[in-house]
Short mmCIF file of C-alpha atoms in Angstrom, two decimals:
data_model
loop_
_atom_site.label_atom_id
_atom_site.label_comp_id
_atom_site.label_asym_id
_atom_site.label_seq_id
_atom_site.Cartn_x
_atom_site.Cartn_y
_atom_site.Cartn_z
CA MET A 7 -58.79 32.15 -186.03
CA ARG A 8 -60.37 34.46 -183.44
CA ILE A 9 -64.08 34.12 -182.62
CA GLY A 10 -65.64 36.81 -180.45
CA VAL A 11 -68.32 36.03 -177.86
CA ILE A 12 -70.32 39.08 -176.76
CA THR A 13 -71.36 39.47 -173.13
CA PHE A 14 -74.43 41.63 -172.48
CA PRO A 15 -75.79 42.36 -168.99
CA GLY A 16 -77.76 39.16 -168.33
CA SER A 17 -75.94 36.87 -170.78
CA LEU A 18 -75.67 33.37 -169.30
CA ASP A 19 -74.11 31.10 -171.89
CA ASP A 20 -71.13 33.20 -172.96
CA VAL A 21 -68.68 30.94 -171.07
CA ASP A 22 -70.13 27.79 -172.64
CA ALA A 23 -69.99 29.41 -176.08
CA ALA A 24 -66.34 30.35 -175.55
CA ARG A 25 -65.60 26.79 -174.45
CA ALA A 26 -67.28 25.39 -177.59
CA VAL A 27 -65.18 27.75 -179.71
CA ARG A 28 -62.01 26.47 -178.01
CA LEU A 29 -62.99 22.79 -178.40
CA ALA A 30 -63.60 23.45 -182.11
CA GLY A 31 -60.02 24.63 -182.43
CA ALA A 32 -60.40 28.42 -182.51
CA GLU A 33 -59.43 31.14 -180.04
CA PRO A 34 -62.38 32.60 -178.11
CA VAL A 35 -62.23 36.38 -177.58
CA ALA A 36 -64.42 38.02 -174.91
CA LEU A 37 -66.29 41.08 -176.24
CA TRP A 38 -68.17 43.58 -174.06
CA HIS A 39 -71.50 45.05 -175.20
CA ALA A 40 -70.66 48.61 -174.13
CA ASP A 41 -67.41 48.83 -176.13
CA HIS A 42 -66.99 49.83 -179.75
CA ASP A 43 -64.17 47.29 -180.25
CA LEU A 44 -64.49 43.95 -182.06
CA LYS A 45 -60.80 43.17 -181.27
CA ASP A 46 -60.00 41.95 -184.80
CA VAL A 47 -62.17 38.84 -184.55
CA ASP A 48 -63.00 36.76 -187.64
CA ALA A 49 -66.49 35.76 -186.52
CA ILE A 50 -68.93 36.57 -183.70
CA VAL A 51 -71.22 34.56 -181.41
CA LEU A 52 -74.13 36.19 -179.55
CA PRO A 53 -74.81 33.80 -176.64
CA GLY A 54 -77.96 32.79 -174.79
CA GLY A 55 -79.31 34.26 -171.60
CA PHE A 56 -81.67 37.03 -170.55
CA SER A 57 -80.04 40.27 -171.64
CA TYR A 58 -81.60 43.19 -169.74
CA GLY A 59 -83.95 40.69 -168.07
CA ASP A 60 -85.97 40.39 -171.31
CA TYR A 61 -87.38 43.86 -170.50
CA LEU A 62 -89.51 45.46 -173.25
CA ARG A 63 -89.12 42.37 -175.51
CA ALA A 64 -86.50 39.60 -175.42
CA GLY A 65 -83.35 40.94 -177.08
CA ALA A 66 -84.84 44.38 -177.79
CA ILE A 67 -82.53 46.48 -175.62
CA ALA A 68 -79.39 44.44 -176.34
CA ALA A 69 -80.03 44.96 -180.08
CA ARG A 70 -79.41 48.70 -179.44
CA ALA A 71 -76.18 48.19 -177.41
CA PRO A 72 -73.12 50.20 -178.51
CA LEU A 73 -71.18 47.20 -179.85
CA MET A 74 -74.14 46.18 -182.05
CA GLN A 75 -73.31 49.08 -184.39
CA GLU A 76 -70.01 47.39 -185.27
CA VAL A 77 -71.67 43.94 -185.39
CA MET A 78 -74.26 45.19 -187.91
CA ASP A 79 -71.62 46.86 -190.09
CA ARG A 80 -69.36 43.79 -190.16
CA ALA A 81 -72.26 41.35 -190.60
CA ARG A 82 -73.48 43.30 -193.63
CA ALA A 83 -69.92 43.11 -195.00
CA GLY A 84 -70.01 39.29 -194.71
CA MET A 85 -68.56 38.45 -191.31
CA PRO A 86 -70.08 35.22 -189.92
CA VAL A 87 -72.38 35.89 -186.95
CA LEU A 88 -74.18 33.21 -184.90
CA GLY A 89 -77.01 34.02 -182.51
CA ILE A 90 -78.02 31.31 -180.04
CA CYS A 91 -81.33 31.59 -178.13
CA ASN A 92 -81.23 35.14 -176.69
CA GLY A 93 -78.57 35.89 -179.32
CA PHE A 94 -81.09 34.85 -182.02
CA GLN A 95 -83.67 37.17 -180.43
CA VAL A 96 -81.11 40.00 -180.51
CA LEU A 97 -80.31 39.41 -184.22
CA CYS A 98 -84.04 39.47 -185.10
CA GLU A 99 -84.58 42.65 -183.07
CA ALA A 100 -81.55 44.22 -184.77
CA GLY A 101 -83.02 43.43 -188.19
CA LEU A 102 -80.11 41.18 -189.22
CA LEU A 103 -82.46 38.19 -189.39
CA PRO A 104 -86.15 38.11 -190.39
CA GLY A 105 -89.09 37.29 -188.11
CA ALA A 106 -89.48 37.51 -184.35
CA LEU A 107 -89.46 35.27 -181.27
CA THR A 108 -92.55 35.38 -179.05
CA ARG A 109 -93.82 33.65 -175.93
CA ASN A 110 -94.11 29.86 -176.26
CA SER A 111 -97.60 28.83 -177.37
CA HIS A 112 -98.10 26.71 -174.21
CA LEU A 113 -96.75 29.58 -172.00
CA HIS A 114 -94.29 27.27 -170.21
CA PHE A 115 -90.52 27.45 -170.14
CA ARG A 116 -89.39 24.35 -172.05
CA ASN A 117 -86.07 22.68 -171.23
CA ARG A 118 -85.22 19.35 -172.88
CA ASP A 119 -82.99 17.54 -175.35
CA GLN A 120 -84.37 18.32 -178.81
CA ALA A 121 -84.01 16.58 -182.17
CA LEU A 122 -83.34 18.92 -185.09
CA ARG A 123 -82.89 18.54 -188.83
CA ILE A 124 -80.14 20.53 -190.55
CA GLU A 125 -82.04 21.87 -193.57
CA ARG A 126 -79.17 23.87 -195.05
CA ALA A 127 -75.58 22.64 -194.93
CA ASP A 128 -74.36 25.58 -197.00
CA THR A 129 -74.37 28.37 -194.37
CA ALA A 130 -71.24 29.61 -192.60
CA TRP A 131 -72.35 27.83 -189.41
CA THR A 132 -73.75 24.51 -190.71
CA ALA A 133 -71.26 23.41 -193.39
CA SER A 134 -69.85 20.61 -191.18
CA TYR A 135 -73.19 18.79 -191.35
CA ALA A 136 -74.80 16.77 -194.12
CA PRO A 137 -78.01 18.21 -195.59
CA GLY A 138 -80.94 16.60 -193.77
CA GLU A 139 -78.74 15.37 -190.89
CA ARG A 140 -80.55 14.74 -187.58
CA ILE A 141 -78.85 16.11 -184.46
CA VAL A 142 -79.84 16.32 -180.78
CA VAL A 143 -78.98 19.38 -178.67
CA PRO A 144 -80.62 21.03 -175.63
CA VAL A 145 -83.39 23.57 -176.06
CA LYS A 146 -84.35 25.89 -173.17
CA ASN A 147 -86.58 28.90 -173.66
CA GLY A 148 -89.76 30.68 -172.64
CA GLU A 149 -89.96 32.99 -175.66
CA GLY A 150 -88.82 30.78 -178.51
CA ARG A 151 -91.86 30.66 -180.80
CA TYR A 152 -90.63 31.79 -184.21
CA VAL A 153 -93.24 33.89 -186.03
CA ALA A 154 -93.46 35.91 -189.23
CA ALA A 155 -96.18 36.73 -191.73
CA ASP A 156 -97.14 33.77 -193.93
CA ALA A 157 -95.94 35.55 -197.07
CA ASP A 158 -92.54 36.17 -195.44
CA LEU A 159 -92.29 32.53 -194.38
CA ASP A 160 -93.07 31.42 -197.96
CA ARG A 161 -90.32 33.72 -199.21
CA LEU A 162 -87.79 32.40 -196.63
CA GLU A 163 -88.59 28.80 -197.53
CA GLY A 164 -88.28 29.64 -201.22
CA GLU A 165 -84.92 31.29 -200.69
CA GLY A 166 -83.65 28.31 -198.68
CA ARG A 167 -83.18 30.33 -195.52
CA VAL A 168 -84.76 27.93 -193.02
CA ALA A 169 -81.48 26.51 -191.73
CA VAL A 170 -82.69 24.25 -188.90
CA ARG A 171 -86.08 22.71 -188.15
CA TYR A 172 -87.51 20.95 -185.07
CA VAL A 173 -88.30 17.27 -185.62
CA GLU A 174 -90.02 14.72 -183.33
CA GLY A 175 -91.99 17.48 -181.59
CA ASN A 176 -92.06 21.28 -181.67
CA PRO A 177 -91.04 22.62 -178.23
CA ASN A 178 -92.60 26.10 -178.43
CA GLY A 179 -95.15 26.38 -181.24
CA SER A 180 -92.72 27.90 -183.76
CA MET A 181 -94.39 28.40 -187.13
CA ARG A 182 -93.52 25.63 -189.62
CA ASP A 183 -91.30 24.01 -186.94
CA ILE A 184 -88.60 26.60 -187.65
CA ALA A 185 -85.70 26.40 -185.15
CA GLY A 186 -83.22 28.60 -187.01
CA VAL A 187 -82.89 30.86 -190.05
CA SER A 188 -80.07 32.48 -192.00
CA SER A 189 -79.38 35.76 -193.75
CA GLU A 190 -79.61 35.93 -197.53
CA ASN A 191 -75.87 35.27 -197.93
CA GLY A 192 -75.85 32.46 -195.33
CA ARG A 193 -73.26 34.23 -193.15
CA VAL A 194 -75.60 35.23 -190.29
CA VAL A 195 -77.45 32.35 -188.59
CA GLY A 196 -79.73 32.36 -185.56
CA LEU A 197 -81.33 29.43 -183.76
CA MET A 198 -83.15 28.89 -180.45
CA PRO A 199 -81.60 25.50 -179.49
CA HIS A 200 -78.17 25.42 -177.85
CA PRO A 201 -75.39 23.70 -179.85
CA GLU A 202 -72.80 25.05 -177.37
CA HIS A 203 -74.30 22.80 -174.65
CA ALA A 204 -73.71 19.67 -176.78
CA VAL A 205 -69.96 19.66 -177.36
CA GLU A 206 -68.70 17.17 -174.74
CA ASP A 207 -69.91 13.71 -173.66
CA LEU A 208 -69.55 14.62 -169.97
CA THR A 209 -72.07 17.49 -170.00
CA GLY A 210 -74.22 17.24 -173.12
CA PRO A 211 -76.75 14.80 -174.58
CA SER A 212 -74.39 14.42 -177.56
CA THR A 213 -71.48 16.21 -179.18
CA ASP A 214 -73.68 17.11 -182.17
CA GLY A 215 -73.45 20.84 -181.47
CA LEU A 216 -69.74 21.09 -182.15
CA GLY A 217 -70.41 21.17 -185.91
CA PHE A 218 -71.68 24.77 -185.72
CA PHE A 219 -68.32 25.90 -184.38
CA THR A 220 -66.16 23.79 -186.71
CA SER A 221 -68.25 24.96 -189.71
CA VAL A 222 -67.23 28.58 -189.25
CA LEU A 223 -63.53 27.69 -189.33
CA LYS A 224 -63.97 26.59 -192.95
CA ALA A 225 -66.19 29.58 -193.74
CA VAL A 226 -63.57 32.08 -192.60
CA VAL A 227 -60.68 30.31 -194.34
CA SER A 228 -62.62 30.20 -197.62
CA ALA A 229 -63.75 33.87 -197.36
CA MET B 26 -95.47 68.28 -168.67
CA PRO B 27 -97.32 66.88 -171.68
CA ARG B 28 -97.93 63.14 -171.62
CA VAL B 29 -98.04 60.99 -174.70
CA VAL B 30 -99.48 57.49 -174.44
CA VAL B 31 -98.35 54.69 -176.71
CA ASP B 32 -100.32 51.46 -176.89
CA VAL B 33 -98.61 48.44 -178.42
CA VAL B 34 -100.61 45.34 -179.40
CA LEU B 35 -99.79 42.23 -181.39
CA LYS B 36 -100.94 42.37 -185.01
CA PRO B 37 -104.26 40.57 -185.52
CA GLU B 38 -102.64 37.74 -187.50
CA ILE B 39 -100.12 36.98 -184.71
CA SER B 40 -101.55 34.53 -182.19
CA ASP B 41 -101.53 35.71 -178.57
CA PRO B 42 -101.24 32.78 -176.13
CA GLN B 43 -101.17 35.13 -173.10
CA GLY B 44 -104.45 36.73 -174.16
CA GLN B 45 -105.92 33.28 -174.73
CA ALA B 46 -104.85 32.22 -171.22
CA VAL B 47 -106.59 35.30 -169.77
CA LEU B 48 -109.72 34.48 -171.80
CA ALA B 49 -109.70 30.91 -170.48
CA ALA B 50 -109.37 32.20 -166.89
CA LEU B 51 -112.30 34.56 -167.42
CA GLY B 52 -114.36 31.59 -168.60
CA ARG B 53 -113.48 29.70 -165.41
CA LEU B 54 -114.64 32.73 -163.39
CA GLY B 55 -117.99 32.66 -165.17
CA HIS B 56 -117.46 35.69 -167.42
CA ASP B 57 -118.82 34.00 -170.52
CA SER B 58 -119.64 37.25 -172.31
CA VAL B 59 -115.98 38.04 -173.12
CA ARG B 60 -115.31 36.80 -176.65
CA SER B 61 -111.62 37.63 -177.06
CA VAL B 62 -108.64 39.05 -175.15
CA ARG B 63 -105.53 40.58 -176.73
CA GLN B 64 -102.74 41.53 -174.32
CA GLY B 65 -100.51 44.50 -175.08
CA LYS B 66 -98.25 47.15 -173.55
CA HIS B 67 -99.09 50.69 -172.45
CA PHE B 68 -96.31 53.31 -172.31
CA VAL B 69 -96.72 56.79 -170.78
CA LEU B 70 -94.06 59.25 -172.02
CA GLU B 71 -93.58 62.67 -170.43
CA VAL B 72 -91.97 65.03 -172.92
CA ASP B 73 -90.58 68.57 -172.83
CA GLY B 74 -92.45 71.18 -174.84
CA THR B 75 -94.97 70.38 -177.54
CA PRO B 76 -94.82 66.69 -178.46
CA ASP B 77 -93.35 66.17 -181.93
CA GLU B 78 -95.63 63.62 -183.53
CA ALA B 79 -93.08 62.46 -186.12
CA GLU B 80 -90.41 61.91 -183.49
CA LEU B 81 -92.78 60.07 -181.17
CA ARG B 82 -93.99 57.85 -183.99
CA LYS B 83 -90.36 57.01 -184.75
CA ILE B 84 -89.72 56.21 -181.07
CA ALA B 85 -92.79 53.97 -181.00
CA GLU B 86 -91.95 52.14 -184.19
CA THR B 87 -88.20 51.70 -183.67
CA LEU B 88 -87.98 50.82 -179.98
CA LEU B 89 -91.29 50.49 -178.14
CA ALA B 90 -92.80 48.14 -180.72
CA ASN B 91 -91.41 45.51 -183.06
CA PRO B 92 -93.16 46.31 -186.35
CA VAL B 93 -92.69 42.70 -187.50
CA ILE B 94 -95.32 41.53 -185.01
CA GLU B 95 -96.83 44.59 -183.31
CA ASP B 96 -99.00 47.63 -184.15
CA VAL B 97 -98.73 50.97 -182.32
CA GLU B 98 -101.34 53.56 -181.42
CA LEU B 99 -100.28 57.05 -180.24
CA HIS B 100 -102.48 59.23 -178.05
CA PHE B 101 -101.62 62.92 -177.67
CA PRO B 102 -102.74 65.19 -174.78
CA ASN B 103 -105.66 66.82 -176.62
CA ASP B 104 -106.99 63.52 -178.03
#
């Protein structure tokens, strides 16, 4: 199983994401934003960071990078894609996920360990969890407030596409405490918190994040 | 060279914490007459030849603004 991790100019968490992939038992494959080559990977992770310095809007320029053409084509054909933090912003800007991420309501960068509830355990990236399971992983963002029109949020909730929700405090003012959402088919998932920083006791607040990376192993085998 | 100006502002239903912070600062400076502040972006594009309105609208709506949360306003040279 080969899982690609894309590096954009300004990506920060690509090495941590690759490490999480390896700890989950898959082979991490480094992908470069300016190529048109997905190197035969089975799934893709868009990591956190500040691609293009968040110029224009967070994720806006990375969403138009050359490699994103291939990512969009394969995602629409069912390949699992996970966007973490800046990667989530890129997927929203690319139109693969609904809504948008805007500046935190309190205007501060927020960096802390965050409790989350797994709302959907039937996506490609959350199948290792139990529905309703509480996990704790780091959150660190300045533009993490998830927003969409009320009617769109009602539709997403109705379709079961709110994958992860903040509990015990909302770190950024996200509407309806939404931390992560999925595509209609559950193959593309984006979230602001960082599961890849919670995969080892030595460095994380827990190892709760590993489940995202083990989930996709099952999703690819069953596809 | 003709200049086209594109203003991008958050849609009215999207809350604007940066604008609210500016409003609060104005209050602290004694400018009580300002009721509301919305912060946006202002782009100045220099284009060859006669600006093509359809193309510029596409540029504004596909890259300069995110239509999920933002509205655009285009201003052409003879406006």
